[in-house]
Every structure is written in structure tokens, then in C-alpha cells.
Short mmCIF file of N, CA, C and O in Angstrom, two decimals:
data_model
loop_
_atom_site.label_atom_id
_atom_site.label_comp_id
_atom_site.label_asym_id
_atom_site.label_seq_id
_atom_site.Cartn_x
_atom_site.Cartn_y
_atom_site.Cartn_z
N UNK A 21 -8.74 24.24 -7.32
CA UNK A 21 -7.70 24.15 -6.30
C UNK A 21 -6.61 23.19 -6.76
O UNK A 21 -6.67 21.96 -6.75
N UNK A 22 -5.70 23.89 -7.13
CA UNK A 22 -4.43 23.00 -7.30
C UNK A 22 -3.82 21.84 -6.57
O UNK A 22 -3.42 20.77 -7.04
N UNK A 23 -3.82 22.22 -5.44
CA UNK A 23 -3.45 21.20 -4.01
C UNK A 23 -4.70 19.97 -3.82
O UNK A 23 -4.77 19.28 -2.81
N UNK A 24 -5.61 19.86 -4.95
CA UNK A 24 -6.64 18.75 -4.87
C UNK A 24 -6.39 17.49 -5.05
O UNK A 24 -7.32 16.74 -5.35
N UNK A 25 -5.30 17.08 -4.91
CA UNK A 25 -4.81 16.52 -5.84
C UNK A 25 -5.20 14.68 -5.26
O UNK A 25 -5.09 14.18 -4.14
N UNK A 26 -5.79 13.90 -6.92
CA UNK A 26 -6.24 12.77 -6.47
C UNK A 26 -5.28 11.47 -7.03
O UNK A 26 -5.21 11.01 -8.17
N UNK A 27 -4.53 11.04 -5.75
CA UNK A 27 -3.90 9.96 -6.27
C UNK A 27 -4.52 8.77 -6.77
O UNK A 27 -5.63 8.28 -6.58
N UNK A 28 -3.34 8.34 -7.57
CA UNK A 28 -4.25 6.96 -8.37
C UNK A 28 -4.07 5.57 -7.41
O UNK A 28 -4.79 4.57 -7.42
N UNK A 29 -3.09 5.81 -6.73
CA UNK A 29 -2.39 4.92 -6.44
C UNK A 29 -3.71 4.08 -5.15
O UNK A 29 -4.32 4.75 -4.32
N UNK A 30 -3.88 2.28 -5.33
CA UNK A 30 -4.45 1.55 -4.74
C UNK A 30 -4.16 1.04 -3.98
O UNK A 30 -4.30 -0.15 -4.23
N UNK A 31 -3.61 1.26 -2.68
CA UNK A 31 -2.28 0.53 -1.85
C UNK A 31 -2.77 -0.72 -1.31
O UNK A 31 -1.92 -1.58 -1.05
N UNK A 32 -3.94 -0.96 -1.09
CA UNK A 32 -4.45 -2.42 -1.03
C UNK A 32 -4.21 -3.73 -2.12
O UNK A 32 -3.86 -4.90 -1.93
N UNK A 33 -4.51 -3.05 -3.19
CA UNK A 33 -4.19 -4.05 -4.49
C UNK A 33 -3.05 -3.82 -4.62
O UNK A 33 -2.64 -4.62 -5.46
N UNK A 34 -2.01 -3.01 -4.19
CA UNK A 34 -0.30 -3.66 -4.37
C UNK A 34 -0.03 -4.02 -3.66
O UNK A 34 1.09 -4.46 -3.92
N UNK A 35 -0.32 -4.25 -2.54
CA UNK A 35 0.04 -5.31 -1.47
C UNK A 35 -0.46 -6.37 -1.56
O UNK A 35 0.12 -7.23 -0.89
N UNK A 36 -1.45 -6.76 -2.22
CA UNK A 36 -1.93 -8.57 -2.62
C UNK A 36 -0.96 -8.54 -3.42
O UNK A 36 0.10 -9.17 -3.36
N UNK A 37 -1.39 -7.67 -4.34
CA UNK A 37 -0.22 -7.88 -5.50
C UNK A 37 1.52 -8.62 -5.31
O UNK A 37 2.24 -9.50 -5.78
N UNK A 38 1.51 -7.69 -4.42
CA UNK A 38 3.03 -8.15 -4.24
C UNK A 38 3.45 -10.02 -3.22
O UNK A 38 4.27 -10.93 -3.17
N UNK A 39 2.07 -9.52 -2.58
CA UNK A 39 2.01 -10.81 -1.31
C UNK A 39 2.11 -12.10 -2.78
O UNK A 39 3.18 -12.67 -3.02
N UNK A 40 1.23 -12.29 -3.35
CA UNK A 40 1.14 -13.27 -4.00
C UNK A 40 2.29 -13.69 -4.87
O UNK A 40 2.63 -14.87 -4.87
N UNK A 41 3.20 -12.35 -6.01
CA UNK A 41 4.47 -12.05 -6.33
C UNK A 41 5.26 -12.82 -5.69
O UNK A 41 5.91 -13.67 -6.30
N UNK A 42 5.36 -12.68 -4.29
CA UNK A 42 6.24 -13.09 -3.56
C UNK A 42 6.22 -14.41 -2.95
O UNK A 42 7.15 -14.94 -2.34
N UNK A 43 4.84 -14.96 -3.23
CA UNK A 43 4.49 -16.33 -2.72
C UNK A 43 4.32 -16.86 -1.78
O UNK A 43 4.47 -18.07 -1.62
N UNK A 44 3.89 -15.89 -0.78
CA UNK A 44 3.02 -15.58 0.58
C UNK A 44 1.48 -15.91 0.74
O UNK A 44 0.54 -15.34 0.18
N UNK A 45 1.46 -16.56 1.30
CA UNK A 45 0.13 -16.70 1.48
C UNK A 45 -0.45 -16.09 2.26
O UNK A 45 0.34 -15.52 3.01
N UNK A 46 -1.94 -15.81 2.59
CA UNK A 46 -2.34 -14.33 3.74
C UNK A 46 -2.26 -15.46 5.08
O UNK A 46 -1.85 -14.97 6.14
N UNK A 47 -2.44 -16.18 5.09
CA UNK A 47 -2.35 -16.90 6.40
C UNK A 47 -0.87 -16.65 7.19
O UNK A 47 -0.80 -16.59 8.42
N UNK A 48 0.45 -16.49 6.18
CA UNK A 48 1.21 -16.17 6.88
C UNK A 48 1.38 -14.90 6.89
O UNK A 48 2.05 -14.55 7.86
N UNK A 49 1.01 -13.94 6.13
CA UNK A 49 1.04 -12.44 5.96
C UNK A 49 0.40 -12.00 7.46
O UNK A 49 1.10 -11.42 8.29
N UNK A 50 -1.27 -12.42 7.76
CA UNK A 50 -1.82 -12.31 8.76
C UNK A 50 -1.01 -12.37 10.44
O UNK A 50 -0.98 -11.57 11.38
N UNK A 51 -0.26 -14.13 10.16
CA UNK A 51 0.50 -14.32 11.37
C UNK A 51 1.75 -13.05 11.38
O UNK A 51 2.23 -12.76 12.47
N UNK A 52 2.25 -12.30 10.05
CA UNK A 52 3.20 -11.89 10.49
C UNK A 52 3.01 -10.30 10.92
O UNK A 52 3.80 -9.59 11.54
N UNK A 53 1.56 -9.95 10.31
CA UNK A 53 1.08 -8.81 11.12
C UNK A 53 0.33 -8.88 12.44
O UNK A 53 -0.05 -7.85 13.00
N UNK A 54 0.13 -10.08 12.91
CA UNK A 54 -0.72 -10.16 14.23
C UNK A 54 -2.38 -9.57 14.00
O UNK A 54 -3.03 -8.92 14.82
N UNK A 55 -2.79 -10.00 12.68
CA UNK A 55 -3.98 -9.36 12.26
C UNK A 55 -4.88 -10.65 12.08
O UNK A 55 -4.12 -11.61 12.09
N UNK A 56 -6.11 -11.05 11.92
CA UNK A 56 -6.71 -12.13 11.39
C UNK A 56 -6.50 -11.50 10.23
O UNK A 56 -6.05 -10.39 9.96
N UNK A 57 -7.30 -13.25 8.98
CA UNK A 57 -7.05 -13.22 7.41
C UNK A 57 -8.69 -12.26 7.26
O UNK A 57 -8.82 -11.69 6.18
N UNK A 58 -9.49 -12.16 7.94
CA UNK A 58 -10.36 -10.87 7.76
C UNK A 58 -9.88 -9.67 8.02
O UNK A 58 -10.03 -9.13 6.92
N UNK A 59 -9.47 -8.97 8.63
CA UNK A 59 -8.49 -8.34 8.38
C UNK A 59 -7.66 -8.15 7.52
O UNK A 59 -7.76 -7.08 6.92
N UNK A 60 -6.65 -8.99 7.18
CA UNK A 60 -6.35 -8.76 5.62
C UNK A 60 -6.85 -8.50 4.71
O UNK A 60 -6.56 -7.50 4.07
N UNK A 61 -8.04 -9.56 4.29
CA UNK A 61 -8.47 -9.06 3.24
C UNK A 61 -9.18 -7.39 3.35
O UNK A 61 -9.21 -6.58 2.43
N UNK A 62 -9.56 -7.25 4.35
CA UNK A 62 -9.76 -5.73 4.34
C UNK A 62 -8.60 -4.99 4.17
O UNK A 62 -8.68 -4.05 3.38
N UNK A 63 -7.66 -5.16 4.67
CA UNK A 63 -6.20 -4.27 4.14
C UNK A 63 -6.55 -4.14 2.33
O UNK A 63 -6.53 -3.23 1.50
N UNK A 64 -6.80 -5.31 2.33
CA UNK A 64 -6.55 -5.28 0.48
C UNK A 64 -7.87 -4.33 -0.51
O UNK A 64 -7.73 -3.97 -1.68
N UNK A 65 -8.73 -4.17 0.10
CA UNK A 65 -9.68 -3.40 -0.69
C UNK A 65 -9.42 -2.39 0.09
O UNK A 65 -10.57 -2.42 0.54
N UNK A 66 -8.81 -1.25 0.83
CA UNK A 66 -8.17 -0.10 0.79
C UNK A 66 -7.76 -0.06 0.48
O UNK A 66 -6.84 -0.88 0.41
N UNK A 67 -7.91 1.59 -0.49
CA UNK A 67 -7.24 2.29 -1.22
C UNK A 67 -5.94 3.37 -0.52
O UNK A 67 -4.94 3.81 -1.09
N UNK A 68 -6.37 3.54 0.76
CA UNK A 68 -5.16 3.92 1.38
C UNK A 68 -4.62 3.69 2.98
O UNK A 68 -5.55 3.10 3.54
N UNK A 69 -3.79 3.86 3.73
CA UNK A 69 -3.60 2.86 4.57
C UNK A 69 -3.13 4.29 6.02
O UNK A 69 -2.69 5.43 5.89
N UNK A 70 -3.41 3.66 6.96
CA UNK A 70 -2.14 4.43 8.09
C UNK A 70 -0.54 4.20 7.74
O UNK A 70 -0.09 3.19 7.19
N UNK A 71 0.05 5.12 8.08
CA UNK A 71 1.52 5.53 7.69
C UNK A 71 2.25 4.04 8.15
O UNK A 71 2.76 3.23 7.39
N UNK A 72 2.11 3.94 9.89
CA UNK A 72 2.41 3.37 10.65
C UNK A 72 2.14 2.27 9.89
O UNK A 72 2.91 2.21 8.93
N UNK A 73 1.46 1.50 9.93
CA UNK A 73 0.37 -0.30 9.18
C UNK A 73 1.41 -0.38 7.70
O UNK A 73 2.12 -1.30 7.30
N UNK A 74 1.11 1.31 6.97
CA UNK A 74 1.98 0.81 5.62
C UNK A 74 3.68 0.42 5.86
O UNK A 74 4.41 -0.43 5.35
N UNK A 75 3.93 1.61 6.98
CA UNK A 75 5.81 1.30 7.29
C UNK A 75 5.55 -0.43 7.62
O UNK A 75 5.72 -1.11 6.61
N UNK A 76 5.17 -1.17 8.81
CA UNK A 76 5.25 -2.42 8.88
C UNK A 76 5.07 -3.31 7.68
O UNK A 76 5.75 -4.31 7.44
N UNK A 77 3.95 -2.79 6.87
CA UNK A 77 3.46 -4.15 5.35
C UNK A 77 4.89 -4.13 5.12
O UNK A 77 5.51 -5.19 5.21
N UNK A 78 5.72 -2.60 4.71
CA UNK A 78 6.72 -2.47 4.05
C UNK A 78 7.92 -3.50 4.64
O UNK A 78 8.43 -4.36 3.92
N UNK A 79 8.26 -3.32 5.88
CA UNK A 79 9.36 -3.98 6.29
C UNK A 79 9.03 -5.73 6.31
O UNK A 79 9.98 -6.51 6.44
N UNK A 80 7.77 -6.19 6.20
CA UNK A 80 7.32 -7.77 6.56
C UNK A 80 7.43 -7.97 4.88
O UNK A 80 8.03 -8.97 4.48
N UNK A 81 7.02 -7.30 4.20
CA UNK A 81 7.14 -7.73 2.51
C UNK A 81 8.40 -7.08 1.83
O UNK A 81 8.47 -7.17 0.61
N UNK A 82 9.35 -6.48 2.47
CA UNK A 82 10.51 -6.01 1.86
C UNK A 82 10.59 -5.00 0.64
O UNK A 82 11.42 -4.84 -0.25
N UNK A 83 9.46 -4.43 0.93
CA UNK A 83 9.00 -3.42 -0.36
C UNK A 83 8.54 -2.02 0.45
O UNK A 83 7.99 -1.94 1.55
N UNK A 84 9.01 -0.76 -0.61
CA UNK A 84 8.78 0.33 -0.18
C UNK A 84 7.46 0.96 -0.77
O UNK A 84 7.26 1.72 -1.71
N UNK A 85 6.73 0.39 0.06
CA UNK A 85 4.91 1.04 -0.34
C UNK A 85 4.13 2.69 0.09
O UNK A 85 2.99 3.16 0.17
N UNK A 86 5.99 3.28 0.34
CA UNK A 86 5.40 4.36 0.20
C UNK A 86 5.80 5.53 -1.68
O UNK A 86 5.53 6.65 -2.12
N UNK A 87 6.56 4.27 -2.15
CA UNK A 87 7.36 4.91 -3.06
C UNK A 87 6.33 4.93 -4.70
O UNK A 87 6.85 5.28 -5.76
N UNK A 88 5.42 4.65 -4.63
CA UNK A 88 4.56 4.44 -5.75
C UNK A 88 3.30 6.10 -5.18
O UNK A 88 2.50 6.45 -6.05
N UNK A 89 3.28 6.86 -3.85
CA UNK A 89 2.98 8.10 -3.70
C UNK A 89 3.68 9.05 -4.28
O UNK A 89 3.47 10.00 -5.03
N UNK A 90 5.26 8.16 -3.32
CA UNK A 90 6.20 9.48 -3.79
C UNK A 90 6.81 10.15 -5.53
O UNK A 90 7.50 11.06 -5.96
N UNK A 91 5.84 8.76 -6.13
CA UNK A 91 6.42 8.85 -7.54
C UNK A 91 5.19 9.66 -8.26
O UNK A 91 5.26 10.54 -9.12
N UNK A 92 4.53 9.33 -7.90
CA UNK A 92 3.05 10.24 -8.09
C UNK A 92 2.92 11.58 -7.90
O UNK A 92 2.48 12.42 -8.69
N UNK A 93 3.45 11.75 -6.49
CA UNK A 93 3.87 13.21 -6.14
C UNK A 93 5.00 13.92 -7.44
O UNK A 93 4.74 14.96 -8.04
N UNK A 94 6.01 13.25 -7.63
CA UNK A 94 6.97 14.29 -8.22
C UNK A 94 6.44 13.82 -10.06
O UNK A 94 6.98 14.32 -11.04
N UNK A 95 5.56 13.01 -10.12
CA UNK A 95 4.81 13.39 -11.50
C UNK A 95 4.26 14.61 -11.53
O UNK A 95 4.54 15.49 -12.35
N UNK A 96 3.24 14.71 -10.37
CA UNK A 96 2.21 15.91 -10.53
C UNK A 96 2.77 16.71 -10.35
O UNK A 96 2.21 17.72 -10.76
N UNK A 97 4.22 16.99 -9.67
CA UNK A 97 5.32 18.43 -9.93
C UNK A 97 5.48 19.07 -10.68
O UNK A 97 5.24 20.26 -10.88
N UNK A 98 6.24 17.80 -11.53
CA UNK A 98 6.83 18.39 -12.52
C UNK A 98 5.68 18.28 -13.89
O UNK A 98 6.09 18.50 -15.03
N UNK A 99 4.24 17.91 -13.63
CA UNK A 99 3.69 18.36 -14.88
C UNK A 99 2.78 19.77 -13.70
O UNK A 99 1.68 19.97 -14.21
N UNK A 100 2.90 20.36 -12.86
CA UNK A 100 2.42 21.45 -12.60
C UNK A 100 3.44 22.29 -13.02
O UNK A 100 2.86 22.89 -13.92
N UNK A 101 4.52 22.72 -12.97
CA UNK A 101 5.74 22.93 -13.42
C UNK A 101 5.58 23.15 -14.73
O UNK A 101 5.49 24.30 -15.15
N UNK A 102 5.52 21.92 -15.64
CA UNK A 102 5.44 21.81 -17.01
C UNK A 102 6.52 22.48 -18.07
O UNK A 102 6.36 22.33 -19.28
#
């Protein structure tokens, strides 16, 4: 099945990733999602997220965390394509 398709992408580990990048600590990451830091760290070992949860990470960390799918997607296009 062609449409099987398994992304690589870890959206938990680019969001530490970036939190730390950016020099955030989860204590304030937490306060700025209204989440406890258990909670967070569970954000971070998912591999994929609700739409909604990822649009907010995106706008509180200033990064577009849906754009590392969308780049994935038009890889596997254009090598189905080929």
C-alpha cells in the first residue's frame, strides 16, 4: 500500500530540541502551556502530537512544527513521482 506511509519525523524530540535551542527552561515552557513539567516531559517522548497542542507549542516557541511533516510529505511525492 502506497498511502502507508511512515514518517520519520519525532515531534517530541524537536520540541526539547528547540526548547533548550532557545533557552527555555520546561518550568517556563510548562507555565506557558498551562501543563505541569510531567506533562511536558511526556510531550517530549511523543512521537506525534494533536494538531491543536502542536499549533500552540508552535506559536509559544515561535517555530513551525508542522513544517518538518510537510517537508516529509513533498519528499515522499516527489520520490513516488520519481
Amino acid at each position: 500500500n502506497k498511502h502507508n506511509v511512515r514518517f520519520m519525523v519525532h515531534i517530541g524530540n524537536l520540541i526539547r530540541q528547540t526548547l533548550k535551542e532557545r533557552g527555555y527552561t520546561v518550568v517556563w515552557f510548562a507555565a506557558q502551556l498551562a501543563y505541569t513539567r510531567v506533562n511536558v516531559y511526556k510531550i517530549f517522548e511523543k512521537k506525534s502530537l494533536d494538531a491543536d497542542l502542536l499549533m500552540r507549542i508552535s506559536v509559544i516557541l515561535g517555530t513551525n512544527f508542522f513544517k518538518p511533516y510537510s517537508d516529509e510529505f513533498e519528499s515522499s511525492q516527489s520520490a513516488e513521482q520519481g
